[in-house]
Coordinates of C-alpha atoms and ligand atoms in Angstrom, one line a residue:
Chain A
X1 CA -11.5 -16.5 -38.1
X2 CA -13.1 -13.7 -36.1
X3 CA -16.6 -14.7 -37.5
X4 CA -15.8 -18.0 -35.7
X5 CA -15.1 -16.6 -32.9
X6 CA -18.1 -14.7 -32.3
X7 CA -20.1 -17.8 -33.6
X8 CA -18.2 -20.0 -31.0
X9 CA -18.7 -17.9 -27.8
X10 CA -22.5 -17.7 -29.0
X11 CA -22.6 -21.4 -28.4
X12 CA -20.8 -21.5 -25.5
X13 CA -23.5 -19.1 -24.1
X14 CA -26.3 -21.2 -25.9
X15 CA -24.8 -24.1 -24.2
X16 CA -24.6 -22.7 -20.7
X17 CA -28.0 -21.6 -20.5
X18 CA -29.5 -25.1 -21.6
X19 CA -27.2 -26.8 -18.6
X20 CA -28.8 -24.4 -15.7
X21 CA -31.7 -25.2 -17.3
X22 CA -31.3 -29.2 -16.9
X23 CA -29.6 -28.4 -13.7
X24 CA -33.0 -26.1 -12.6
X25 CA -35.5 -29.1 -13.7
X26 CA -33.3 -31.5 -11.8
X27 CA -33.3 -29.9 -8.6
X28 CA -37.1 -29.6 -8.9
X29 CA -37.7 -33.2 -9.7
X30 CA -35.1 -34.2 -6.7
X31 CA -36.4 -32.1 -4.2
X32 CA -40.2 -32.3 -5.3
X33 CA -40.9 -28.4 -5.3
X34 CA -43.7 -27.6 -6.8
X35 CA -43.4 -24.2 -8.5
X36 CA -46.5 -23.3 -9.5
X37 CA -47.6 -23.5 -5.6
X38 CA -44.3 -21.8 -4.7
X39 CA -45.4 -18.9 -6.3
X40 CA -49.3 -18.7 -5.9
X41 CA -48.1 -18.9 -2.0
X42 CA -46.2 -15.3 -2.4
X43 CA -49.6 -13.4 -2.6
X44 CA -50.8 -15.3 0.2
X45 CA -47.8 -15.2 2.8
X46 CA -48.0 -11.3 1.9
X47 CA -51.6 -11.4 2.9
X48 CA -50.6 -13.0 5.7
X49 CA -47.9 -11.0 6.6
X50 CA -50.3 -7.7 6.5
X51 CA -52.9 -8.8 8.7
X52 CA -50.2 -10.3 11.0
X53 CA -46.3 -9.4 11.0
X54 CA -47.0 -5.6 12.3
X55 CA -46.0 -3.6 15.2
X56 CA -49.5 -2.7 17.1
X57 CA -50.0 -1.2 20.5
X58 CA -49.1 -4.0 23.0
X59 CA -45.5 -5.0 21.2
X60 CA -44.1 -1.3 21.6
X61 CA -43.7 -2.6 25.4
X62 CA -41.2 -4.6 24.0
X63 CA -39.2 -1.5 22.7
X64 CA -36.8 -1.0 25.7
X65 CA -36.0 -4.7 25.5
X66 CA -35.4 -4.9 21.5
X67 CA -33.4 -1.8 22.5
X68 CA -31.0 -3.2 25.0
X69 CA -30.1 -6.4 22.5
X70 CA -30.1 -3.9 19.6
X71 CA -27.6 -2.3 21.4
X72 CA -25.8 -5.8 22.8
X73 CA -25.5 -7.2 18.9
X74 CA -24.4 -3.9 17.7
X75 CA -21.4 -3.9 20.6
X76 CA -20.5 -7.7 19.5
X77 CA -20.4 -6.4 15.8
X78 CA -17.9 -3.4 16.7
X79 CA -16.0 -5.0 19.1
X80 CA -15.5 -8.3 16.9
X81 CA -14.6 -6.7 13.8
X82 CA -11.8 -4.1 15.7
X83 CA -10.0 -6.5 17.5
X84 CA -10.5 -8.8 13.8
X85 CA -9.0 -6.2 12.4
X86 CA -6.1 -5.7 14.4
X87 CA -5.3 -9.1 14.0
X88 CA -6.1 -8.8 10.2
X89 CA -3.5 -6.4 9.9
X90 CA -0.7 -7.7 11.5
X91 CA -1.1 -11.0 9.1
X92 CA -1.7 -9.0 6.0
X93 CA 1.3 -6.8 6.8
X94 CA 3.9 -10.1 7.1
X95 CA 1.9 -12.0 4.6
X96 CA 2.0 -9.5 1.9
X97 CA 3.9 -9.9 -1.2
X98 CA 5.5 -6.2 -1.1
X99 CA 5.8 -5.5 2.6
X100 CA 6.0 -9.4 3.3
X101 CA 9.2 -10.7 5.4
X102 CA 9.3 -14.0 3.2
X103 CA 9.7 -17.5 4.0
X104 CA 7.9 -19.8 5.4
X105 CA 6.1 -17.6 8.2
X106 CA 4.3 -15.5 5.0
X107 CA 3.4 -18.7 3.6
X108 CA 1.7 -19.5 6.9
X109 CA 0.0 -16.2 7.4
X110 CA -1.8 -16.5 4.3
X111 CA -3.0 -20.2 4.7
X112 CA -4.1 -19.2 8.2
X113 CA -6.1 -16.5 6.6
X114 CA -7.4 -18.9 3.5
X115 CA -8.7 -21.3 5.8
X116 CA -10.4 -19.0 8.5
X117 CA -12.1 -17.0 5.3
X118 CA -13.2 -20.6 3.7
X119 CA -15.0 -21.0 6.6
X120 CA -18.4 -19.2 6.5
X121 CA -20.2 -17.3 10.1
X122 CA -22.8 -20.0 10.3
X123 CA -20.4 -22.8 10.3
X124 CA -17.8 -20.8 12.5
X125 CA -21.3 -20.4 15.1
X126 CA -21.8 -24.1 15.1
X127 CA -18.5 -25.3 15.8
X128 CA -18.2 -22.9 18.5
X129 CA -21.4 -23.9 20.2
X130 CA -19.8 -27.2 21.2
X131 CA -17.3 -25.9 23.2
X132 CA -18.9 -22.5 24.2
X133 CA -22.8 -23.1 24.5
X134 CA -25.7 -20.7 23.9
X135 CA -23.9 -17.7 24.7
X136 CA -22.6 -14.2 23.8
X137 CA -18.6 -15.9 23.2
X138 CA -19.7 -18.1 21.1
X139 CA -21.6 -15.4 18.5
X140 CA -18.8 -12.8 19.1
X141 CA -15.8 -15.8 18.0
X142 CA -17.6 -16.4 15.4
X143 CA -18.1 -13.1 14.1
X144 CA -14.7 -12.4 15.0
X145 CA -12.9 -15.6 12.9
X146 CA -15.2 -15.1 10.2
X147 CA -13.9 -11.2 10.0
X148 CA -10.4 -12.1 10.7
X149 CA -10.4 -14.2 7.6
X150 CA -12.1 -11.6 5.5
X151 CA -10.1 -8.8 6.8
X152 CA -6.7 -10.3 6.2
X153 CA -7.5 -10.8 2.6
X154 CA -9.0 -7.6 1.7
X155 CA -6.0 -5.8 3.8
X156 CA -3.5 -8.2 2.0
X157 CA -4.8 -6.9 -1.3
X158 CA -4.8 -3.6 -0.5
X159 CA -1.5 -3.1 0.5
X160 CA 0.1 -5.3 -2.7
X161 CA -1.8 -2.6 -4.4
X162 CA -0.1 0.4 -2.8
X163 CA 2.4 2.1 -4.7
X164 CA 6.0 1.5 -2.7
X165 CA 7.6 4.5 -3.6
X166 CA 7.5 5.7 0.0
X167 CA 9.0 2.0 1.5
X168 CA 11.7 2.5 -0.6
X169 CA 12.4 5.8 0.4
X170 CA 12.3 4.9 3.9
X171 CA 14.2 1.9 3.8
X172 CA 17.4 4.2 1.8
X173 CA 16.9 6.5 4.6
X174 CA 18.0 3.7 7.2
X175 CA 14.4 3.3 8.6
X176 CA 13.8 -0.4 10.2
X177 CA 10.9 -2.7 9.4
X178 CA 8.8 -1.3 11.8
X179 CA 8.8 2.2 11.1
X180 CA 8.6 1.8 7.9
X181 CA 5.4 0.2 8.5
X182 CA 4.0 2.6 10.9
X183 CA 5.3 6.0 8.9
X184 CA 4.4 4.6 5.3
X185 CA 2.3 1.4 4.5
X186 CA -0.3 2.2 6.8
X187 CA -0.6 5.6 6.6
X188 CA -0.9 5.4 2.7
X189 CA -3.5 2.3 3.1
X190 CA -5.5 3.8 5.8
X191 CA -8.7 5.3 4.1
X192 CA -8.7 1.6 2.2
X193 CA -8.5 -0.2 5.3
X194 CA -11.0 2.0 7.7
X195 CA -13.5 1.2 4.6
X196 CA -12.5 -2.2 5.0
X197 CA -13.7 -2.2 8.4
X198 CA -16.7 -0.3 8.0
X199 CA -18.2 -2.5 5.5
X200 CA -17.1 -5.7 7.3
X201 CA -18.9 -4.0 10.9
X202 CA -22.0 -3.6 8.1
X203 CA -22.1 -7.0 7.1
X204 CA -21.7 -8.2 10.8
X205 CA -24.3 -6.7 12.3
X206 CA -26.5 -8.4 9.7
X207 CA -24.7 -11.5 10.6
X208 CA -25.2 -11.1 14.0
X209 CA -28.8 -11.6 13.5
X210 CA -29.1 -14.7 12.1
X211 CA -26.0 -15.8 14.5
X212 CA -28.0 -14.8 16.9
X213 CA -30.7 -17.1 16.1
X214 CA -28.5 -19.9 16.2
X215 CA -26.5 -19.3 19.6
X216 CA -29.4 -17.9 21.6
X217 CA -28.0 -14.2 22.3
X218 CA -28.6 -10.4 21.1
X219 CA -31.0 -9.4 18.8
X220 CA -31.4 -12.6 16.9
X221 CA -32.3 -14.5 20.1
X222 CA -35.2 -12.2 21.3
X223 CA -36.7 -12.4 17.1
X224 CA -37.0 -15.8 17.7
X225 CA -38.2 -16.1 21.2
X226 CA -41.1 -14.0 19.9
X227 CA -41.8 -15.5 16.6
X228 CA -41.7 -19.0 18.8
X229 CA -44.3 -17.6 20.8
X230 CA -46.7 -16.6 17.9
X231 CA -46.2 -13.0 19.2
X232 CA -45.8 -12.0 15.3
X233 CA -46.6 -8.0 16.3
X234 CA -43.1 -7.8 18.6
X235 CA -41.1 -10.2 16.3
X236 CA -42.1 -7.4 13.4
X237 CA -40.9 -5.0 15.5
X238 CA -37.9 -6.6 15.7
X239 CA -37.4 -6.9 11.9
X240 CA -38.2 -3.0 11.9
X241 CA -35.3 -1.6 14.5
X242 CA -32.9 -4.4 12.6
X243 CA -33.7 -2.7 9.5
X244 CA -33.3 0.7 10.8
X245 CA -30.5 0.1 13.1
X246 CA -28.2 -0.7 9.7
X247 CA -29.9 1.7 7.6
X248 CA -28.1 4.6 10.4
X249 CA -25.0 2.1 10.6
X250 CA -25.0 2.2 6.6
X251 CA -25.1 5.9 6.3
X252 CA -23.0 6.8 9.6
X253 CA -20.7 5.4 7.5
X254 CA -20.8 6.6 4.6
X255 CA -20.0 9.6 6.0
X256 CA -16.9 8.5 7.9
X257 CA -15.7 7.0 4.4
X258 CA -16.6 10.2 2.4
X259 CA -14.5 12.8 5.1
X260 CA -11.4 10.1 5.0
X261 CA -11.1 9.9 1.8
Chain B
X1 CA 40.3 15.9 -2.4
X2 CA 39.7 12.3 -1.0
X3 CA 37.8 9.7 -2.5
X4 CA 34.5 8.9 -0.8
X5 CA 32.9 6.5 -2.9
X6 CA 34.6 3.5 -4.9
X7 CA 33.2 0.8 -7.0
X8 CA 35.6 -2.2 -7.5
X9 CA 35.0 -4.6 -10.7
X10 CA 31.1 -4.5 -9.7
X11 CA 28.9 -6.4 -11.6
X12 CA 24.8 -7.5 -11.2
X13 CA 23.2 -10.4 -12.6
X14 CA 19.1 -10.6 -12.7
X15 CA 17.6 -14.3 -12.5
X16 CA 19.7 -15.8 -15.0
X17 CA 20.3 -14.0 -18.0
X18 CA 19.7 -10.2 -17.6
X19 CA 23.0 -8.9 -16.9
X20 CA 22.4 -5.0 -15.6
X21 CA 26.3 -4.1 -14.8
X22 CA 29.2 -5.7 -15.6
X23 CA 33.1 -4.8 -14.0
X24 CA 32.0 -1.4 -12.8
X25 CA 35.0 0.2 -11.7
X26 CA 35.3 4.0 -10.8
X27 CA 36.0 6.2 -7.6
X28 CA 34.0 9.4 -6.6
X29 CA 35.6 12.2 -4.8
X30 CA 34.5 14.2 -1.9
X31 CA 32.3 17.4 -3.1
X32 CA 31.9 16.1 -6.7
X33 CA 28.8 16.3 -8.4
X34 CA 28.9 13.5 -11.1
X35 CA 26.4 12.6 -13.7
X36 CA 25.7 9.0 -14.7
X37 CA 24.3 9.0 -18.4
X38 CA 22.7 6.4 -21.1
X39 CA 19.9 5.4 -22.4
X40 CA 16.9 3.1 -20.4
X41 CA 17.9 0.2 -19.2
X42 CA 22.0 0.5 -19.6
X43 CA 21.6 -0.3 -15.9
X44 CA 21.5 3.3 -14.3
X45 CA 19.4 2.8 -11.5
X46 CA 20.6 -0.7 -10.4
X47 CA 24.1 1.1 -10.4
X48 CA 22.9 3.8 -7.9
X49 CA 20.8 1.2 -6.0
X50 CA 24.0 -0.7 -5.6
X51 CA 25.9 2.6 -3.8
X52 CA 23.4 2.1 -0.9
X53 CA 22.6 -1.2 -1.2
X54 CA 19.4 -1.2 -1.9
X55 CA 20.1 -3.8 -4.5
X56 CA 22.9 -6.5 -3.9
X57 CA 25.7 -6.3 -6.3
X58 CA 26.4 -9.9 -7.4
X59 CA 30.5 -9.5 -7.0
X60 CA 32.6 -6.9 -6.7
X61 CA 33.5 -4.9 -3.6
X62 CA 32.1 -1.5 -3.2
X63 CA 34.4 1.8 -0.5
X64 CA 32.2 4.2 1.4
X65 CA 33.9 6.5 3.4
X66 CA 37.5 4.3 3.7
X67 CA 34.5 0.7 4.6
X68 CA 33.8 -2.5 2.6
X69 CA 29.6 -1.6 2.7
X70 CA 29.4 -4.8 0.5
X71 CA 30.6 -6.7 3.7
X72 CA 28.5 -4.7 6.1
X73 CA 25.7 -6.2 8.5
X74 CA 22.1 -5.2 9.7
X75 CA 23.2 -2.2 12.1
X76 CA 26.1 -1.2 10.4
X77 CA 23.8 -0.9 6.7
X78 CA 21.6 1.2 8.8
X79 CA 24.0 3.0 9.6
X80 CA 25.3 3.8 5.9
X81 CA 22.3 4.4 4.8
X82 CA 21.6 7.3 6.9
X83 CA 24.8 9.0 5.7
X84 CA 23.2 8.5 2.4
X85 CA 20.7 10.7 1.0
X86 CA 18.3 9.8 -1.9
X87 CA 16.5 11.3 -4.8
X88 CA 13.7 9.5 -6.5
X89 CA 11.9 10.3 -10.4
X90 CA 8.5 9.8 -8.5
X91 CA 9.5 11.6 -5.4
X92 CA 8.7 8.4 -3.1
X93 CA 6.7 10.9 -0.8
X94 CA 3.6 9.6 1.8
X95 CA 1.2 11.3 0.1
X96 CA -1.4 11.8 2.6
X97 CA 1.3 13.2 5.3
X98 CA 2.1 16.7 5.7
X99 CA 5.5 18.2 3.9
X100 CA 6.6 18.3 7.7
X101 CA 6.1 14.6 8.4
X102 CA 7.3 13.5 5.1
X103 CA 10.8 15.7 5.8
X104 CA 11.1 14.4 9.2
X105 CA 10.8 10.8 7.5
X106 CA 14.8 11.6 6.4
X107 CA 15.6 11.0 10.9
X108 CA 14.1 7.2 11.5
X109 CA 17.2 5.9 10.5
X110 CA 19.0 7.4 13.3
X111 CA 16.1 6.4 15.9
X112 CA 16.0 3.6 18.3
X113 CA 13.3 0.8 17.4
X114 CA 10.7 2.6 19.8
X115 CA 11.3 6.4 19.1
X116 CA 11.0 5.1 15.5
X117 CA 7.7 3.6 15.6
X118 CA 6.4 6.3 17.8
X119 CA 8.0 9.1 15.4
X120 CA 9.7 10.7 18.2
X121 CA 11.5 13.8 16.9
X122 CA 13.6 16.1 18.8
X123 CA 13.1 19.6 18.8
X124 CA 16.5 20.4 16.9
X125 CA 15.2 18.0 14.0
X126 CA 11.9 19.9 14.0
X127 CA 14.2 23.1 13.7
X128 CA 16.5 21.6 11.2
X129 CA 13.6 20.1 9.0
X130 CA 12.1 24.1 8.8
X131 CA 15.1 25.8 8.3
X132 CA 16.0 23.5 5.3
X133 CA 12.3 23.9 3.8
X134 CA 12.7 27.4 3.9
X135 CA 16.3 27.5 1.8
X136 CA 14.2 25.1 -0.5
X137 CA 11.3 27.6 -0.5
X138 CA 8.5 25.8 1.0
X139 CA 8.2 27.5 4.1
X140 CA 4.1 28.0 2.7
X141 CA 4.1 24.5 2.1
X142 CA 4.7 23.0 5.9
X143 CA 1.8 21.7 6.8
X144 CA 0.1 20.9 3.9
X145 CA -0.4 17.4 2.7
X146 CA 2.1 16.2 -0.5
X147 CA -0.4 15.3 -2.3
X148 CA -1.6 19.1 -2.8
X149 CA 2.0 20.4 -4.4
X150 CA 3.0 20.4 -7.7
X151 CA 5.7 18.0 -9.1
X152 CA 8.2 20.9 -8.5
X153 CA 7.7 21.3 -5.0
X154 CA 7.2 17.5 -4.1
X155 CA 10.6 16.9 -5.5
X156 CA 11.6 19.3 -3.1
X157 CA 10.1 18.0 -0.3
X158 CA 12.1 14.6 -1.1
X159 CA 15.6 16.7 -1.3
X160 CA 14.6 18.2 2.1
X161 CA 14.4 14.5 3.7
X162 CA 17.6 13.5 2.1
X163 CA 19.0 16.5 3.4
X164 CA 17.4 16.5 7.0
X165 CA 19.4 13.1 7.1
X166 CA 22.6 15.1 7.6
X167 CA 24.5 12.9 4.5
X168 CA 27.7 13.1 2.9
X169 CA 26.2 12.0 -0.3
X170 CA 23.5 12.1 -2.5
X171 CA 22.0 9.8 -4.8
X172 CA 19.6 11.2 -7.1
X173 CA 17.4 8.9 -9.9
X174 CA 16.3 10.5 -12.9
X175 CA 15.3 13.3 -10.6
X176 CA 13.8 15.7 -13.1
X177 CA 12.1 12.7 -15.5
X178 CA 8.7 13.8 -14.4
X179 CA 9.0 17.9 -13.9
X180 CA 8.3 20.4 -16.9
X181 CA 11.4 22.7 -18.0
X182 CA 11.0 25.4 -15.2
X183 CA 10.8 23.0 -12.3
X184 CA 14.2 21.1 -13.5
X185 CA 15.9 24.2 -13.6
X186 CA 14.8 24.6 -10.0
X187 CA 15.7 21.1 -8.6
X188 CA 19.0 21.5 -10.4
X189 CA 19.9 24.1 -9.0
X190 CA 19.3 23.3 -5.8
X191 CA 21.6 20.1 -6.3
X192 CA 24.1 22.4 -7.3
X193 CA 24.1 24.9 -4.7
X194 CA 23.7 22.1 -1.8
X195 CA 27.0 20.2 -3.5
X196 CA 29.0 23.7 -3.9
X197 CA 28.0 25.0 -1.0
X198 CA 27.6 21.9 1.7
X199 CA 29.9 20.1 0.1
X200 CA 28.0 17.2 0.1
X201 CA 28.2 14.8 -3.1
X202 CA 25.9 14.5 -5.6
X203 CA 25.6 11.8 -7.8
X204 CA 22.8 11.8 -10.6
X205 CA 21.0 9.5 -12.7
X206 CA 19.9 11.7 -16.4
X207 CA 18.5 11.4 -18.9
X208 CA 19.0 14.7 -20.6
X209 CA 22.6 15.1 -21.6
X210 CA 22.2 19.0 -22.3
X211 CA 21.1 19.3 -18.7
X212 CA 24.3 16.7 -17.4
X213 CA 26.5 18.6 -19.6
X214 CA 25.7 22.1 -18.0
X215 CA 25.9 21.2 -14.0
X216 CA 28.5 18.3 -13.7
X217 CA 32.0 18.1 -12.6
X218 CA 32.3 14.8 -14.5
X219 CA 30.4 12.5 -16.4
X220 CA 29.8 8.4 -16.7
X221 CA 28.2 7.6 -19.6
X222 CA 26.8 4.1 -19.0
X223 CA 25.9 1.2 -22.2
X224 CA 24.6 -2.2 -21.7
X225 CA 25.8 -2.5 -17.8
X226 CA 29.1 -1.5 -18.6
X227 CA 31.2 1.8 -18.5
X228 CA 31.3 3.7 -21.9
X229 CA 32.4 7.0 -20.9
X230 CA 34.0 8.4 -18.2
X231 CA 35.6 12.3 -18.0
X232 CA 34.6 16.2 -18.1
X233 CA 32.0 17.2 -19.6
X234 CA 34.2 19.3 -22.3
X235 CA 35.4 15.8 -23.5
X236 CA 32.2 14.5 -24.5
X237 CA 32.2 14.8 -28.3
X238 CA 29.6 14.1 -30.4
X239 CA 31.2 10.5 -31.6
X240 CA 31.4 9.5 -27.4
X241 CA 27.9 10.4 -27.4
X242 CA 27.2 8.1 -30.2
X243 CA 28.8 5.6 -28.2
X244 CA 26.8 6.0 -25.1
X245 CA 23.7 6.1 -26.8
X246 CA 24.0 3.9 -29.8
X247 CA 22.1 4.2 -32.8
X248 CA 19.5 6.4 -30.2
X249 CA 21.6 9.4 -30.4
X250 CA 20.9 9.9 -34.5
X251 CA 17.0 10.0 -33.7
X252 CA 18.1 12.7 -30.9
X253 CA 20.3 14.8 -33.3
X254 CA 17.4 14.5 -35.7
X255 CA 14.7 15.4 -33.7
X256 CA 17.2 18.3 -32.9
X257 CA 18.8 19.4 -29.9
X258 CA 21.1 17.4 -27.2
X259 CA 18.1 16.4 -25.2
X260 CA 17.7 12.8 -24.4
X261 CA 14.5 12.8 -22.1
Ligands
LIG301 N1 14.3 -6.1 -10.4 C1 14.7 -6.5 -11.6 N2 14.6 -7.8 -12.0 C2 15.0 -8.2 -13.2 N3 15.6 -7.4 -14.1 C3 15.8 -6.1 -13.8 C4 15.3 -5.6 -12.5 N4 15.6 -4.3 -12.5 C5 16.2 -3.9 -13.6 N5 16.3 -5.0 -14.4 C6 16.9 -5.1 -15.8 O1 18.2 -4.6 -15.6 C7 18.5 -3.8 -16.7 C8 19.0 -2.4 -16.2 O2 17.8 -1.8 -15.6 P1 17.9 -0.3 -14.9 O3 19.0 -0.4 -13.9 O4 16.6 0.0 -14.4 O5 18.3 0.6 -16.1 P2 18.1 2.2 -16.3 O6 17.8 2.8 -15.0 O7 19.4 2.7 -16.9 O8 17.0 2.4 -17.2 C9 17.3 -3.7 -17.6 O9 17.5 -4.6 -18.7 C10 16.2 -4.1 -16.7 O10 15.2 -4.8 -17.5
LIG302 MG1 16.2 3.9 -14.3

């Protein structure tokens, strides 16, 4: 019986490796990659990229600029994911199983949030540029719906988690909905949910970027006004304060997370 | 004395087939301190949760204080509730508040929607809220966070928010479950001395019958949802106790000693 079952999920296993195999050959065939050229090509592009994609003495002109839309796509980022996260809350709260009101308005809340979070950036960034254009709304609604989905999920989960001790207490105590929210769900969620929303202001500012790219503004826009241009030394320079700028972002924090904790 | 609390014929169905109480019947007077025995899951803690409604009773009419609470709306349930004090195993505390703002939790029920969310306290209940953690011995304690005391002292904290709520009863589940020896002695005999000497009610959920026998003026003994047991102390013989705990109580008198927990 148990040898069986060892034997069987050896199979299985066997079985799913052949099929990404046939699946890999397939999508090889179809879209007539060649492989062996795919990878010769990675020395070359790195050759390329060191004789070419470097800062040098001309593109540090360029700093003050790469500054300023640093700066504007790390404000979009921020501001996107707070006011996400208000909103984030407030549907997690009503939607929740344990701190949920019920009926059909928590059955709402959490569709609203399904759909939002099915829907990736990108595809947020696109639809919006039809009715907003190439501009800074456009990239910060789209960072924002995108969060707002994300947000409401992880907050949802978070609070289902949280041990309710304290909600009962409050509500034998006479405490209304609303204070009992305020004075005991949030305070017990609130390291989880300020972690929340520093990973999901990580993850936008590296979204921002390639948003950026497709709705003409901050950071992303400038990257590809310069690579456009063949000015590969400033778009490299670009790619270097990106890096950098969530490399501080990553480790500011980390810090805030470890002294709330 | 006058009767302050008084369950009529109460019963409490779960889903479909888990009867927890069944034709409760039995009236509390003013100043008593009452123990409610039996083992786990003859329906102890839905029977308290009834008293302040925290759980609905299925029929049956239940007196607080000379009012039908079972017939009792939004405001007016608010309103019992504050006049209601209660005790949980697991304290029920915010951990990540200070003792102070964890006491003070025992006033939202008598604030406005507003000064509740805000946690508006007065200075008298900022008064109050010390001088009681000081007769309970934590006047070290304030302003630390809960989740730095022992089990001892958070169970204090939660009798100094059911107290802070000014209430003419307590209700106390299993509030000694989770404390070692020392620490029950403590917490007992703070019940004791708050029901001798404010002359507040106490009713308590236990499950150590040496411990009920010792501090009540009456005991309930509780089997299968329904009423097994109800007198003095004095008349609890050995073949009632049999009857309260069922083939249970053998293993107990085996394992030596009247202790239940
Ligand atoms: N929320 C609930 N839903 C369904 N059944 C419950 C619920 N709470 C308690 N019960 C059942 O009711 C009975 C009494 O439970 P409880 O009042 O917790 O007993 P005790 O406190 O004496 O251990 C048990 O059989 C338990 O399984
Ligand atoms: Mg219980």
């Amino acid at each position: 019986m148990r040898g069986d079952f060892i034997v069987r999920k050896r199979v299985n296993s066997l079985l799913f490796c052949t099929l990404l195999l046939v699946a890999m050959l397939l999508a090889i065939v179809v879209t007539e990659y060649d492989a062996v050229k795919g990878f010769t090509s990675v020395p070359k592009a790195a050759e390329w990229a060191a004789s070419n994609f470097y800062p040098d003495e001309k593109s540090m002109k360029k700093l003050p600029e790469i500054f300023d839309k640093l700066t504007e796509t790390l404000l979009v980022s921020i501001a996107a994911t707070s006011l996400a996260a208000v909103a984030a809350l407030v549907f997690a709260i009503l939607g929740s199983r344990t701190t949920g009101i019920g009926g059909p308005f928590s059955v709402a809340s959490r569709w609203t949030a399904t759909v939002f979070r099915n829907i990736d950036v990108a595809a947020w960034s696109m639809i919006l540029l039809f009715s907003f254009g190439q501009n800074v709304l456009t990239g910060y609604l789209a960072l924002f719906f995108g969060s707002f989905g994300f947000l409401t999920r992880a907050f949802t989960e978070t609070i289902d988690e949280m041990s309710m001790g304290s909600v009962e207490a409050l509500r034998a105590a006479g405490a209304g909905y609303v204070s009992v929210v305020i004075h005991s769900v949030i305070p017990s969620c609130l390291p989880q949910l300020l972690s929340w929303i520093l990973f999901t202001i990580e993850t936008n500012i590296r979204q921002a970027t390639l948003i950026g790219i497709l709705t003409g503004t901050g950071i992303g826009f400038l990257f590809n006004l310069y690579y456009k241009s063949l000015n590969y030394a400033s778009a490299s320079l670009v790619v270097l304060a990106i890096v950098i700028a969530i490399m501080i972002i990553e480790s500011v924090s980390n810090y805030v997370r470890r002294v709330i904790m | 004395m006058t009767t302050l609390l008084e369950l009529k014929h109460v019963s409490k169905q779960y889903g479909s087939d888990t009867k927890a109480l069944s034709d409760i019947s039995f009236a509390v007077k003013e100043g008593e301190f009452v123990s409610i025995i039996g083992p786990s899951g003859a329906g102890k803690s839905t029977l308290l949760r009834c008293m302040n409604r925290m759980i609905e009773a299925s029929s049956g009419a239940i007196i607080f204080d000379n009012a039908d609470i079972t017939a009792f709306r939004k405001r007016e349930l608010k309103k019992l509730r504050t006049s209601i004090g209660m005790i949980f195993q697991h304290y029920n505390l915010v951990n990540r508040l200070s003792v102070i703002e964890n006491v003070l939790h025992g006033r939202l029920g008598y604030k406005s929607m507003l000064a509740g969310v805000l946690g508006i306290y007065t200075e008298e209940e900022k008064k109050k809220a010390h001088a009681i953690l000081g007769v309970l011995g934590l006047q070290e304690q304030i302003y630390k966070r809960c989740d730095q005391l022992s089990g001892g002292q958070k169970q204090r904290v939660g009798i100094a928010r059911a107290l802070v709520q000014n209430p003419k009863m307590l209700l106390c589940d299993e509030p000694i479950a989770s404390l070692d020896p020392n620490a029950s002695k403590v917490i007992m005999d703070h019940l004791a001395h708050i029901c001798s000497t404010m002359g507040i009610t106490v009713v308590v959920n236990l499950h150590q019958v040496d411990v009920a026998l010792s501090y009540s003026n009456r005991i309930i003994g509780v089997n299968k949802g329904t009423i097994v047991y109800d007198g003095t102390p004095a008349g609890l013989t050995k073949d009632r106790l049999r009857g309260i705990y069922g083939a249970e109580y053998d293993e107990l008198e085996g394992s030596g000693g009247r202790n239940a927990g």
